[in-house]
Every structure is written in structure tokens, then in C-alpha cells.
PDB file of C-alpha atoms in Angstrom:
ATOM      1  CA  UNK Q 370      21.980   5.336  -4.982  1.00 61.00           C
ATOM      2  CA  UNK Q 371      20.489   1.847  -5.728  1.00 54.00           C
ATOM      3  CA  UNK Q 372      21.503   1.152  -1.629  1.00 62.00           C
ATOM      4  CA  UNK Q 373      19.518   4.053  -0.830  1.00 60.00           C
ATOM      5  CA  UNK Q 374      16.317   3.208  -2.869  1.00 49.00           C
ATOM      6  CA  UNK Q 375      16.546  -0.068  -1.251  1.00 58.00           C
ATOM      7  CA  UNK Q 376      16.252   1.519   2.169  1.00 61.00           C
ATOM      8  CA  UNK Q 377      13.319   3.589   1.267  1.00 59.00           C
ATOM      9  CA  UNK Q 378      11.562   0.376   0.043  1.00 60.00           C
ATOM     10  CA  UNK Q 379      12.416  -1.255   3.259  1.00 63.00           C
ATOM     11  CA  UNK Q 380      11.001   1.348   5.190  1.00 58.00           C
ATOM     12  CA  UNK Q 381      12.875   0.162   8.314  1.00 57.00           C
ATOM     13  CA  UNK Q 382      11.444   1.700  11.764  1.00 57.00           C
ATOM     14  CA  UNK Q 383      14.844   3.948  13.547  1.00 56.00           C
ATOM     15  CA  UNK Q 384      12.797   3.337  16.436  1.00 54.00           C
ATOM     16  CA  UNK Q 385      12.226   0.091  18.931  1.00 53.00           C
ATOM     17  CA  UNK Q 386       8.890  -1.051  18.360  1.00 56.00           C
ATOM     18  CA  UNK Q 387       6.316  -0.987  21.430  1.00 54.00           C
ATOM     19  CA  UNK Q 388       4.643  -4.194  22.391  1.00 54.00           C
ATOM     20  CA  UNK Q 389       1.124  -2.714  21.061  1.00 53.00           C
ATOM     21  CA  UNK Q 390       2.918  -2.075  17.771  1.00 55.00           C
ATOM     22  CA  UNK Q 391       3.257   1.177  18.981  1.00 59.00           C
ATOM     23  CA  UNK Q 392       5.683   3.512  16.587  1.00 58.00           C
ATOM     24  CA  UNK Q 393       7.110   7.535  16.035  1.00 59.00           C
ATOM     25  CA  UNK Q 394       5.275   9.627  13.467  1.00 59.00           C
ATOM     26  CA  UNK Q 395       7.880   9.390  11.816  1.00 66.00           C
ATOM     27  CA  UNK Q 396       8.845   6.097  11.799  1.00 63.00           C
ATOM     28  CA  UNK Q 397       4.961   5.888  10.548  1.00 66.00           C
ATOM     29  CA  UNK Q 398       5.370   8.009   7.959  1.00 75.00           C
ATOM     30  CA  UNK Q 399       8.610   6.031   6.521  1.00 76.00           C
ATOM     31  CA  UNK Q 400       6.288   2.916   6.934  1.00 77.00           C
ATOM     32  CA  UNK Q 401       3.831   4.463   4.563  1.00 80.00           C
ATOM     33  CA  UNK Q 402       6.221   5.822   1.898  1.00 81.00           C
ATOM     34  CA  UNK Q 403       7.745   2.474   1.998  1.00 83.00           C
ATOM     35  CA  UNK Q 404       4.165   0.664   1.030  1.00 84.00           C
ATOM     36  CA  UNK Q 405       3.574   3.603  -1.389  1.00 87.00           C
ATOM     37  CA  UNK Q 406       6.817   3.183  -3.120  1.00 88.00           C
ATOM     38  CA  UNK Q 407       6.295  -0.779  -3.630  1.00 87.00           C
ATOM     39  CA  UNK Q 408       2.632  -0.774  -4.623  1.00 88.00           C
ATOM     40  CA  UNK Q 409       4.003   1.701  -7.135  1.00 90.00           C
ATOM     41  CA  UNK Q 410       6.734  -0.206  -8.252  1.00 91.00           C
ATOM     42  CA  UNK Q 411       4.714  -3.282  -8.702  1.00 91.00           C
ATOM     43  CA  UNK Q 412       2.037  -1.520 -10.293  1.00 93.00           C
ATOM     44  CA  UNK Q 413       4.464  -0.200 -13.114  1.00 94.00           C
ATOM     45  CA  UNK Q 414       5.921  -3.759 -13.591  1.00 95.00           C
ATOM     46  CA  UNK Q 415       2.874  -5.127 -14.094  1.00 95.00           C
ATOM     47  CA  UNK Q 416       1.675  -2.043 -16.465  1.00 95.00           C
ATOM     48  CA  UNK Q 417       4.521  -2.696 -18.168  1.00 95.00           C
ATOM     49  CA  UNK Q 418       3.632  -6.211 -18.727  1.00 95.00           C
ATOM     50  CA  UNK Q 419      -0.140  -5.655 -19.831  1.00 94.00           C
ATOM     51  CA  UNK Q 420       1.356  -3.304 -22.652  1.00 93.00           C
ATOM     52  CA  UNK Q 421       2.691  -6.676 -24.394  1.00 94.00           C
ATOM     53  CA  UNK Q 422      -0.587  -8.510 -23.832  1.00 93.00           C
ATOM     54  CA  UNK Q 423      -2.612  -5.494 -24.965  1.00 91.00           C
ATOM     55  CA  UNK Q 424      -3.637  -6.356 -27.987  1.00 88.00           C
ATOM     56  CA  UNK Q 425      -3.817 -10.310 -27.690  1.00 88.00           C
ATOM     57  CA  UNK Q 426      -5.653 -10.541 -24.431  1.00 90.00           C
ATOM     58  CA  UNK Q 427      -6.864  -6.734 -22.798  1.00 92.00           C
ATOM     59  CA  UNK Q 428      -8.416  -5.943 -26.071  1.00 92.00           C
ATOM     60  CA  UNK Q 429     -10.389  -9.002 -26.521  1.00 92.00           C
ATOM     61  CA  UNK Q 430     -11.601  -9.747 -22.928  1.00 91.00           C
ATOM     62  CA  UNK Q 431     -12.879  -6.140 -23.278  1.00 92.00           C
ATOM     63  CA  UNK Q 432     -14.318  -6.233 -26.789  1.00 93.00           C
ATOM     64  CA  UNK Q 433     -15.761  -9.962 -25.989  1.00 93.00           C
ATOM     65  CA  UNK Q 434     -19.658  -8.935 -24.521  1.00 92.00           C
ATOM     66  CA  UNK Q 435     -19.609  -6.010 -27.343  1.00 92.00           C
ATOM     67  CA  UNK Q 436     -19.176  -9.060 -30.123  1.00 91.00           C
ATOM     68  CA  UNK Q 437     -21.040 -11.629 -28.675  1.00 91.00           C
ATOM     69  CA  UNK Q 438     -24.479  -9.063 -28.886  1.00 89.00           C
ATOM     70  CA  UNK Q 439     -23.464  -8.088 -32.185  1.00 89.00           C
ATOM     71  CA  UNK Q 440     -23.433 -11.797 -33.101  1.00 89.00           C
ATOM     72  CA  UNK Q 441     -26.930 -12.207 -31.274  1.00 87.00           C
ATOM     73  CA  UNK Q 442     -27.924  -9.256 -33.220  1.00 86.00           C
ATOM     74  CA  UNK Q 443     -27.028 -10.573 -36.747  1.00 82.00           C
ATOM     75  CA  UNK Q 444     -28.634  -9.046 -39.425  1.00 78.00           C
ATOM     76  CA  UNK Q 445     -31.383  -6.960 -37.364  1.00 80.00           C
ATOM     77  CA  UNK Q 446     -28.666  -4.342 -36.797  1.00 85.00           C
ATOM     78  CA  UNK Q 447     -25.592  -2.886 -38.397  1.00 87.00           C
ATOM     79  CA  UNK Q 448     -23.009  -1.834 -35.535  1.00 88.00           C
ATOM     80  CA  UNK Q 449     -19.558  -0.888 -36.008  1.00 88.00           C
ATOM     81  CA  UNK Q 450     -17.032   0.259 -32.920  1.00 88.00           C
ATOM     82  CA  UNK Q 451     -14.611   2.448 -33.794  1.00 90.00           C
ATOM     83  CA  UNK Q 452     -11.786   5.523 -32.133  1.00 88.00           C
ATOM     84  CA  UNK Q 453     -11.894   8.824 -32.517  1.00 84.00           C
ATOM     85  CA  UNK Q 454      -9.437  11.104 -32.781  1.00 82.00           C
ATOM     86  CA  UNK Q 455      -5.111  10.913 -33.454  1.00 84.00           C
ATOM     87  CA  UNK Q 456      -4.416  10.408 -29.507  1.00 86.00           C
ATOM     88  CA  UNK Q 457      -7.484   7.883 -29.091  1.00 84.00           C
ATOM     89  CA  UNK Q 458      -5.565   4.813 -29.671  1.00 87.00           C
ATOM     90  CA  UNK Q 459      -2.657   5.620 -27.880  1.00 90.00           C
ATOM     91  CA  UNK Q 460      -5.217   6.602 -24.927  1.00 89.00           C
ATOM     92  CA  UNK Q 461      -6.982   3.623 -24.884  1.00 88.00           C
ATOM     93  CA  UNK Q 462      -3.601   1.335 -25.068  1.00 91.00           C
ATOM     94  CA  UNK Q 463      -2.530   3.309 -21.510  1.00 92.00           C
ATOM     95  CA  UNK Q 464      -5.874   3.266 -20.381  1.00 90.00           C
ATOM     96  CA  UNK Q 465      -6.413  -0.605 -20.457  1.00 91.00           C
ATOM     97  CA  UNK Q 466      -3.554  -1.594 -19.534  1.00 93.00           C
ATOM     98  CA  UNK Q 467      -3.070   0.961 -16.508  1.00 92.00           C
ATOM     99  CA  UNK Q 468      -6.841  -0.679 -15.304  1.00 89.00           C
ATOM    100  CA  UNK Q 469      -5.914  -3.964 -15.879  1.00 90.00           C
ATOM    101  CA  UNK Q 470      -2.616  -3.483 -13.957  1.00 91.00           C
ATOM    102  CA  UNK Q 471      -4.543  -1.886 -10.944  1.00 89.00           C
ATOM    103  CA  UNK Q 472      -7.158  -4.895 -10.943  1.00 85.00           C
ATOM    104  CA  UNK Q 473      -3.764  -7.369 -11.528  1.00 87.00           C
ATOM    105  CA  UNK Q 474      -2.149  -5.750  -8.389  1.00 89.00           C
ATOM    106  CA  UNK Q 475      -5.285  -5.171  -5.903  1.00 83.00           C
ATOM    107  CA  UNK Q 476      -4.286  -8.157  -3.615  1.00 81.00           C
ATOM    108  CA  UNK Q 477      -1.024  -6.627  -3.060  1.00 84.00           C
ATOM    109  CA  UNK Q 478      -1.820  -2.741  -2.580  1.00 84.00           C
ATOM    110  CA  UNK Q 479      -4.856  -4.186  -0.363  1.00 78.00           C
ATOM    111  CA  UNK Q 480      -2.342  -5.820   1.569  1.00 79.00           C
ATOM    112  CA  UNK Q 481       0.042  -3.134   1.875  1.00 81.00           C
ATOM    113  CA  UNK Q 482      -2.836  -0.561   2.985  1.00 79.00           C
ATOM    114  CA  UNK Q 483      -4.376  -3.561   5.219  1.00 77.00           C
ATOM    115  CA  UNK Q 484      -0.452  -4.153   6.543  1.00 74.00           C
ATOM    116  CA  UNK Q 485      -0.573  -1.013   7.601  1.00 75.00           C
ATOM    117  CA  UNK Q 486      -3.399  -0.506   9.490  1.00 72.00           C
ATOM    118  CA  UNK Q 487      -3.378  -3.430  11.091  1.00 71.00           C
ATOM    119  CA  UNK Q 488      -0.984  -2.724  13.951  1.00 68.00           C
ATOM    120  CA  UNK Q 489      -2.966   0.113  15.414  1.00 64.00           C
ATOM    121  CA  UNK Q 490      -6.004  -2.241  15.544  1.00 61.00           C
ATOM    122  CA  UNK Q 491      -7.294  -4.057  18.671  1.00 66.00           C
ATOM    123  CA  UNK Q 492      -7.102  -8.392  19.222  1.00 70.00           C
ATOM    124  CA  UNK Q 493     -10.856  -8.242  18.608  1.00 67.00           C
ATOM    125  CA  UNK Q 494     -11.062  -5.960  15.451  1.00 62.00           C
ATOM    126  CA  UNK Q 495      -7.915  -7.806  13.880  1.00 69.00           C
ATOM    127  CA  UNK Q 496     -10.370 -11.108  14.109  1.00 72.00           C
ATOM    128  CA  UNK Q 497     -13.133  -9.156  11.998  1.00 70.00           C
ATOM    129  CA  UNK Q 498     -10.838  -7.436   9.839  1.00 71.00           C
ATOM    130  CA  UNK Q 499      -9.036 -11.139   8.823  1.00 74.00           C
ATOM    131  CA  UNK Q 500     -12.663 -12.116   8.472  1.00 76.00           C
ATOM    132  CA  UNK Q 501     -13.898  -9.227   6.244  1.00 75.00           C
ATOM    133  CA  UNK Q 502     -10.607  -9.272   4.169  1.00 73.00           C
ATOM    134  CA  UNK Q 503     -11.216 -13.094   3.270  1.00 78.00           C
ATOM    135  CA  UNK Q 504     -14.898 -12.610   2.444  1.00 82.00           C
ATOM    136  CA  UNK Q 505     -14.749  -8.780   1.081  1.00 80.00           C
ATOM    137  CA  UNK Q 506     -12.727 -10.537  -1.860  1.00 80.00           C
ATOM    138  CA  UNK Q 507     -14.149 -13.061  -3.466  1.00 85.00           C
ATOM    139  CA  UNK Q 508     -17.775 -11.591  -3.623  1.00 85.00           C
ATOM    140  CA  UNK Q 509     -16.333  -8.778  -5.009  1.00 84.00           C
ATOM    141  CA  UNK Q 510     -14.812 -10.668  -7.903  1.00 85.00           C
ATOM    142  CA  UNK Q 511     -18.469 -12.733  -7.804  1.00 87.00           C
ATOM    143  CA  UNK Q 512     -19.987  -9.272  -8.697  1.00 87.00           C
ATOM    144  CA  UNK Q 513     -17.564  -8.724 -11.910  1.00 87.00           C
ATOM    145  CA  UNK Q 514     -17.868 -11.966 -13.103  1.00 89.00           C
ATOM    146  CA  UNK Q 515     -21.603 -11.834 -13.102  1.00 88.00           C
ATOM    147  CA  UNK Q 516     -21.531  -8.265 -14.444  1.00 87.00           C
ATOM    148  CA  UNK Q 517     -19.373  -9.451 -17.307  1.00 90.00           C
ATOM    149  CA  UNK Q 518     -21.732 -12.393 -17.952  1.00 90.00           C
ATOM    150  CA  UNK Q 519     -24.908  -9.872 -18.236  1.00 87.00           C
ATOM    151  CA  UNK Q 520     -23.210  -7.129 -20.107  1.00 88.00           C
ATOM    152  CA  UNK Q 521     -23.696  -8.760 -23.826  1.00 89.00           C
ATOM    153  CA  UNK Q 522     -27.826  -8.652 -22.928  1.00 86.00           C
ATOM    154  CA  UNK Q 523     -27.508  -5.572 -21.866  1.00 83.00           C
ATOM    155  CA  UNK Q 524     -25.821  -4.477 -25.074  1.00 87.00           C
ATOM    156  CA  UNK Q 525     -27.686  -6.363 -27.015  1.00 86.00           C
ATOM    157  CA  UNK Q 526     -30.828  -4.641 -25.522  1.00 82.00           C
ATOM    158  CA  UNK Q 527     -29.499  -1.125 -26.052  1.00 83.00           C
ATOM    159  CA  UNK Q 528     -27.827  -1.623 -29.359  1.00 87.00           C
ATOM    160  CA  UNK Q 529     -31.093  -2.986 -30.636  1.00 85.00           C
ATOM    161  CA  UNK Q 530     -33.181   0.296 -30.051  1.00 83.00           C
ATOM    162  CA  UNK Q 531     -31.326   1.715 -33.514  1.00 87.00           C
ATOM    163  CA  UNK Q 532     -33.644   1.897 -36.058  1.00 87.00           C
ATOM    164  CA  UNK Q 533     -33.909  -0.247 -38.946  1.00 81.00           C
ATOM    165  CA  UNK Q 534     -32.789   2.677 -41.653  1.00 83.00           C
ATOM    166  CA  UNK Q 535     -29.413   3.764 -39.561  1.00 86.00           C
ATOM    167  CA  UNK Q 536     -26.134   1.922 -38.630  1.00 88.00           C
ATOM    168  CA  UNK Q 537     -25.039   1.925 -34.763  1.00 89.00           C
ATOM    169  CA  UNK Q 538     -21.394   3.149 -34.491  1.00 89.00           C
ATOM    170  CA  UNK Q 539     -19.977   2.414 -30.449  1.00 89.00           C
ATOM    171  CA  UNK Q 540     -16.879   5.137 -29.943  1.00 90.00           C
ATOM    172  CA  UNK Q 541     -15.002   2.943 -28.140  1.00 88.00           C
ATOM    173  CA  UNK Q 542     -13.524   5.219 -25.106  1.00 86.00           C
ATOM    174  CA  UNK Q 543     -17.025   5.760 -24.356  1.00 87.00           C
ATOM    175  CA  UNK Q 544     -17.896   1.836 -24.610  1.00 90.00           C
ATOM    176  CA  UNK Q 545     -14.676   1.129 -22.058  1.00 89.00           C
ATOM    177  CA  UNK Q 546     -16.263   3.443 -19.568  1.00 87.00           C
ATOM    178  CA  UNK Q 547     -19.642   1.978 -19.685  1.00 87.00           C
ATOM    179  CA  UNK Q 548     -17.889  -1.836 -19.329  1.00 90.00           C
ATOM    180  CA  UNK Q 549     -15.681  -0.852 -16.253  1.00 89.00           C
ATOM    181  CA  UNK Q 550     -18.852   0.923 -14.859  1.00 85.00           C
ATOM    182  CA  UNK Q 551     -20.886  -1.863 -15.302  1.00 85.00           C
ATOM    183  CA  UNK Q 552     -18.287  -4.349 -13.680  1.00 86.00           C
ATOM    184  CA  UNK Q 553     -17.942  -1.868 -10.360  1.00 85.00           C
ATOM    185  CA  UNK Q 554     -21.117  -1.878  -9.753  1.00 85.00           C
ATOM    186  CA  UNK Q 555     -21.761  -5.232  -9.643  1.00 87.00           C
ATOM    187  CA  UNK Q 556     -18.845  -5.927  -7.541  1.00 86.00           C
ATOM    188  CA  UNK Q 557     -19.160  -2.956  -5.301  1.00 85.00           C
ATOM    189  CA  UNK Q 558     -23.016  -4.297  -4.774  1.00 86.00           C
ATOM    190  CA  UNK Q 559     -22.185  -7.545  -3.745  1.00 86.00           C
ATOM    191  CA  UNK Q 560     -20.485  -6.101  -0.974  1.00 84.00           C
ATOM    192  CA  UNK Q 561     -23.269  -4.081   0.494  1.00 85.00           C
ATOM    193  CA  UNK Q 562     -24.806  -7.025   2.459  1.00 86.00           C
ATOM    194  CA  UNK Q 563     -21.000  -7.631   3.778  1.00 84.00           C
ATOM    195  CA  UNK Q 564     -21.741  -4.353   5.455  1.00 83.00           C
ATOM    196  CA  UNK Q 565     -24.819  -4.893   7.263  1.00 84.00           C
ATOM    197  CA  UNK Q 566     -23.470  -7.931   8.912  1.00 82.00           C
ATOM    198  CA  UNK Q 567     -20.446  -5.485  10.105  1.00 79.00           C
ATOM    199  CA  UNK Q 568     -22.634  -3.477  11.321  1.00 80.00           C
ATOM    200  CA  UNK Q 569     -24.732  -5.993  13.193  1.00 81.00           C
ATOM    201  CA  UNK Q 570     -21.348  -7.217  14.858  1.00 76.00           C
ATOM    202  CA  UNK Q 571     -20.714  -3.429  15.537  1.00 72.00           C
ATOM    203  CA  UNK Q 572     -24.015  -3.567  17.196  1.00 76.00           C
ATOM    204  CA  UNK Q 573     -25.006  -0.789  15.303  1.00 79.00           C
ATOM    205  CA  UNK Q 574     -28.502  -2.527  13.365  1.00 83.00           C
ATOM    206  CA  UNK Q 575     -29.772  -6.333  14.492  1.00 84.00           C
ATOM    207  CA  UNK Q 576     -31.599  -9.048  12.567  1.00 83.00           C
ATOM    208  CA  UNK Q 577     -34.919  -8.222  14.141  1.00 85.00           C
ATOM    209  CA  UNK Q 578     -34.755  -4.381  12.364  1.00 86.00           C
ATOM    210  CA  UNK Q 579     -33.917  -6.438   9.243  1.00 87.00           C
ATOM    211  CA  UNK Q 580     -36.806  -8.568   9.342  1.00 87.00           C
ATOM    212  CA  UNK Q 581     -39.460  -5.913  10.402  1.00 88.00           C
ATOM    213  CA  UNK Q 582     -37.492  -3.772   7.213  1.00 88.00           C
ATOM    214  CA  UNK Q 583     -36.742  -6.947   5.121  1.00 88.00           C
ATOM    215  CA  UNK Q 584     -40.232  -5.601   2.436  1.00 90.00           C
ATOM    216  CA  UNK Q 585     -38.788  -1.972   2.093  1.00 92.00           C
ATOM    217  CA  UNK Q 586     -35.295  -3.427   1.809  1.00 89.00           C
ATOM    218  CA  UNK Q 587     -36.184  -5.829  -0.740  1.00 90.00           C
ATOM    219  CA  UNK Q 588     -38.069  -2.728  -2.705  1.00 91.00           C
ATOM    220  CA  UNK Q 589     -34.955  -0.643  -2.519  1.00 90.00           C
ATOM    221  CA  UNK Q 590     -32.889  -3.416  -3.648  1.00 88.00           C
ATOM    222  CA  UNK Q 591     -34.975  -3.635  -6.645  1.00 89.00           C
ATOM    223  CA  UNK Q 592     -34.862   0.052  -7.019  1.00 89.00           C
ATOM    224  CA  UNK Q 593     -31.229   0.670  -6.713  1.00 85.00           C
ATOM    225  CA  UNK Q 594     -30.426  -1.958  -9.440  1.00 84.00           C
ATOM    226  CA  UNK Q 595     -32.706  -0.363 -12.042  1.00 83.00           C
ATOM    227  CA  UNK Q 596     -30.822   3.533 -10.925  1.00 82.00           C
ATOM    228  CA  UNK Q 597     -27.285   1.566 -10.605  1.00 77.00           C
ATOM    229  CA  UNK Q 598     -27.316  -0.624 -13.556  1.00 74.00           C
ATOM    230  CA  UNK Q 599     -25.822   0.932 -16.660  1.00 64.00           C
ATOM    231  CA  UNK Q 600     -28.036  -0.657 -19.251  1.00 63.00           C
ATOM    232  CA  UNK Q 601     -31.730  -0.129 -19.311  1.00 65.00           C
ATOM    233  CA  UNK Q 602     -32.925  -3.662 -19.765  1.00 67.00           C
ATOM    234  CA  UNK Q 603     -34.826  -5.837 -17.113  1.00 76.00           C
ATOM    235  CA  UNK Q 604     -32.215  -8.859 -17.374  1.00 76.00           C
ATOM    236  CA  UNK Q 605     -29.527  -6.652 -15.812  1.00 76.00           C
ATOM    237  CA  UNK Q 606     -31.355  -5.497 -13.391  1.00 80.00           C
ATOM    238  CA  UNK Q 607     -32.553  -8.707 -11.996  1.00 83.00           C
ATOM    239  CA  UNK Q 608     -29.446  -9.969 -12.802  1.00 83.00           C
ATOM    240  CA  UNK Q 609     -27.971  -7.597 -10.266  1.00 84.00           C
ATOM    241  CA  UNK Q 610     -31.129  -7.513  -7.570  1.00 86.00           C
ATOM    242  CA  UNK Q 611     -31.668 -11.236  -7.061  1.00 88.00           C
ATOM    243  CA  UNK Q 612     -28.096 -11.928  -5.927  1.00 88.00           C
ATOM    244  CA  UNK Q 613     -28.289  -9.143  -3.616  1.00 87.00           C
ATOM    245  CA  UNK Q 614     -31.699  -9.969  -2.431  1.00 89.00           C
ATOM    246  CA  UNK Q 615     -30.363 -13.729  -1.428  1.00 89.00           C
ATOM    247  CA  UNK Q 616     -27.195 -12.142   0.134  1.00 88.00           C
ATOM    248  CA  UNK Q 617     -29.465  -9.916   2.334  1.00 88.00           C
ATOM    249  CA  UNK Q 618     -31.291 -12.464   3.545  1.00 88.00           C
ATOM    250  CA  UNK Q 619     -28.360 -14.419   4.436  1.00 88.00           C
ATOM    251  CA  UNK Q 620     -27.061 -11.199   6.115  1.00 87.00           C
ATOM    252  CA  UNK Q 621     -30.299 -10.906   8.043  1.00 87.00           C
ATOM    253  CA  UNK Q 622     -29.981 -14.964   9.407  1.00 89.00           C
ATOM    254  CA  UNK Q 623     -26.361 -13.675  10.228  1.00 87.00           C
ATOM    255  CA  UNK Q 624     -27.537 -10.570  12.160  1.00 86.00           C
ATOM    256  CA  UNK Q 625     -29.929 -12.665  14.407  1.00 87.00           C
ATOM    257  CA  UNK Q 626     -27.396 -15.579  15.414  1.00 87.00           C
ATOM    258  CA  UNK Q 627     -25.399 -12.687  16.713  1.00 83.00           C
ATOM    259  CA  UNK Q 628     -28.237 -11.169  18.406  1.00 83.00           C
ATOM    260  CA  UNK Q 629     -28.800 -14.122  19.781  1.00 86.00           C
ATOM    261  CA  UNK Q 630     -24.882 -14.768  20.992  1.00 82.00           C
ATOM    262  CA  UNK Q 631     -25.253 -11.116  22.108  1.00 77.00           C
ATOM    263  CA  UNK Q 632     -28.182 -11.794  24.002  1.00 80.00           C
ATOM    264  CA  UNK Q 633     -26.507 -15.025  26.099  1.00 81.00           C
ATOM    265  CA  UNK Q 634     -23.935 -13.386  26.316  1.00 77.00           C
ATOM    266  CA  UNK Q 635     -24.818 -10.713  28.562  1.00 74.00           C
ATOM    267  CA  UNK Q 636     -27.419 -12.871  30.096  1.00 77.00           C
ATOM    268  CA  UNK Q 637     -24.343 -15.373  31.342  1.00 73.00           C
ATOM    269  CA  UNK Q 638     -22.676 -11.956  32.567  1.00 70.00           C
ATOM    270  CA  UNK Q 639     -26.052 -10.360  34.088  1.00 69.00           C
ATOM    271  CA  UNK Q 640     -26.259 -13.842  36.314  1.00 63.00           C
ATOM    272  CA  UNK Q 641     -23.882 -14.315  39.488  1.00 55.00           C
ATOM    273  CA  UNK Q 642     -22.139 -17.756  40.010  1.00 51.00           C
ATOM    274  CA  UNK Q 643     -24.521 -19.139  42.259  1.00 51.00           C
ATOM    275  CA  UNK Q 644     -27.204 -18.413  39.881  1.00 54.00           C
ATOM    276  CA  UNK Q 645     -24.636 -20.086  37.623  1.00 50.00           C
ATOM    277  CA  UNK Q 646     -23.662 -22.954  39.419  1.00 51.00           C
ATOM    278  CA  UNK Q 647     -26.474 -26.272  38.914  1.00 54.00           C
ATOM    279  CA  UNK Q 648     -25.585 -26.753  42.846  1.00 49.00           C
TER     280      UNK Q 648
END
């Protein structure tokens, strides 16, 4: 039995393999159970692990932001976070620690799903793919970090709306949802600019549409962090629209040096090789 699970983790191909990485559906398919099966199994390892750390570590990093604006607040307000219901601490023990595993083990299920499809991808899209995989990351985790460092103003800001006669009580499940919503947008917006200069190497937008756009972009930057942001406060937002401002820009100089290396490019090709030659 334990030989057998082995096997299915392997995910061996009963097939030759083509020189193009070619492979049978089948062999495809036992490929993908294979990757399936060992992001699972590392994902439940891991799980297993946050359970023990749940308390010490999850719960803190979590309640951190929450305490920090009730410290700011002092006095001013009286706020209290609590859990509701029998099952609500047992769902909020599975619930961190299952997201905390799945943010623990992203490089590897990445991998496994990037493994994957990288066989059936041309020379030239591997190259962008390696590129995008190495950049994709860390601007992502740029995007929670700096969501994490604005979500105690943003509390604070919200939490201080209660008025002066009442006490503020946060249920807790619904405070976890806000933080990881908070956090994903901020890293999922960092990416956007990663996605224009895609599709400027795609050839799909160039840096001269950016620039005669760049106003309009700039407003809808500013507009989709005051929709996106979770919190209502101003700090937030700007917090969230002047990094992706800066990265736009950046992504519009991008899109015209490969305009530009388009441009020579076909030039060079347009021209014959006596126009070519200095002779």
C-alpha cells in the first residue's frame, strides 16, 4: 500500500517523453494527480504544524494591528474583541492555521502548478514566464507587508467613529476577514503594473498609449484604492495608490524601451544586407 502511494506521488510518465516535452493524456493526467497529491500532502504537514504555533504566533501576528490602534486609541475609546458562538473558537483555530499553511506553502504549490505548465510552453515564453515568476513574488509579498503596516490606521480610523457614550466590541471572525482582505488587496495590486508590462511584451498596449493615458490612469488608480481599500480612511488609500502610481510609471518607461527594441528590431529586419552592410 505505502509502495503504491509512493507511485502515485511520483507520478512517473508509462510513456517515452517527446523532445518538445510532448506526453499521453494520460500520462498528463498522472502528472497532475501527482502535483495535486504533494501540494496536498505538504499543505496538511504544514497545517498540522501551524496548529502548535496557533496560539503563540498566528494569533498574535493577526491580533497585532487590532492592539496597536487600540493602544493609539487609549482612553478616547473602549474596544473589546471577542467570539461568538460554541463552534467560533474551534473555527477560527482551523481557519488561521489552514490560511497560514496555504500562504506557508505558496512557493511550492506555485511551483508544482508552474512545473506543470511549463513543458507545453515555447523557448521564448519559458524566458518571460522565469521572468514573471521571479518578479510576480516579491511585489506580491511588498503589497502584504505594506497592507499590514497601514491596517492599525485604518483601524484606528474606523474604530474611532464609536461614540463617546458606547463601547466598540470587534467579533473577531468578522475582524479576520477584513485583515486577510485587506492584505490581498494590497498584494494582488502591486501586481497590476506587472501586467501591463506583459502585455506590452505581448504587444498587446505600448508605452506611448500609456503616456497619452498616464492622467486617466493615474485618476483610476486613485479611484480604485478608495473602492478596493477596506477601511475608509485617506492614509490607506494613499497608502495603497502612491505605490501603484510609481510602479505604473516604471511600467510605462518599461513599455517604451520595448517599443523601442520592437521598433529596431523590425527596422534591422525591414533593411536588406546591403542596406546593412557600411560597404
Amino acid at each position: 500500500m505505502l509502495r503504491g502511494f509512493l507511485r502515485l506521488l511520483k507520478g512517473a510518465p508509462q510513456q517515452p517523453i517527446g523532445p518538445d516535452g510532448r506526453m499521453p493524456l494520460g500520462d498528463h493526467l498522472r502528472e497532475l494527480r501527482a502535483r495535486l497529491l504533494r501540494s496536498v500532502l505538504v499543505f496538511v504537514v504544514v497545517f498540522i504544524g501551524a496548529l502548535f504555533v496557533y496560539e503563540s504566533l498566528l494569533l498574535e501576528l493577526v491580533m497585532a494591528p487590532y492592539n496597536d490602534a487600540r493602544e493609539v486609541l487609549g482612553a478616547d475609546v473602549e474596544t473589546k474583541a471577542y467570539m461568538s458562538g460554541a463552534t467560533g473558537p474551534l473555527m477560527l483555530l482551523l481557519k488561521l492555521s489552514a490560511v497560514a499553511a496555504i500562504v506557508a506553502t505558496s512557493p511550492y504549490w506555485l511551483y508544482q502548478i508552474w512545473a506543470f505548465i511549463l513543458p507545453g510552453l515555447h523557448q521564448k515564453e519559458k524566458k518571460w514566464s522565469r521572468i514573471f515568476a521571479a518578479v510576480a513574488g516579491p511585489l506580491f509579498l511588498g503589497g502584504v507587508a505594506l497592507g499590514y503596516y497601514v491596517l492599525p490606521k485604518g483601524l484606528e480610523v474606523l474604530i474611532d467613529f464609536t461614540p463617546a457614550q458606547m463601547e466598540n466590541l470587534v467579533e473577531f471572525g468578522e475582524y479576520f476577514s477584513f485583515f486577510t482582505r485587506m492584505l490581498l488587496v494590497f498584494g494582488i495590486a502591486m501586481e497590476i503594473p506587472l501586467f501591463v508590462v506583459m502585455l506590452s511584451l505581448a504587444g498587446v498596449i505600448s508605452g506611448s498609449t500609456l503616456g497619452r493615458y498616464r492622467p486617466w490612469i493615474i485618476v483610476g488608480t486613485f479611484l480604485f484604492a478608495a473602492v478596493a481599500t477596506p477601511s475608509t480612511d485617506p492614509f490607506s488609500m494613499l497608502a495603497l495608490a502612491l505605490p501603484m502610481v510609481l510602479l505604473f510609471l516604471a511600467a510605462e518607461v518599461l513599455a517604451r524601451f520595448i517599443d523601442r527594441f520592437r521598433r529596431a528590431k523590425q527596422t534591422a529586419a525591414a533593411l536588406g544586407d546591403d542596406e546593412l552592410s557600411p560597404l
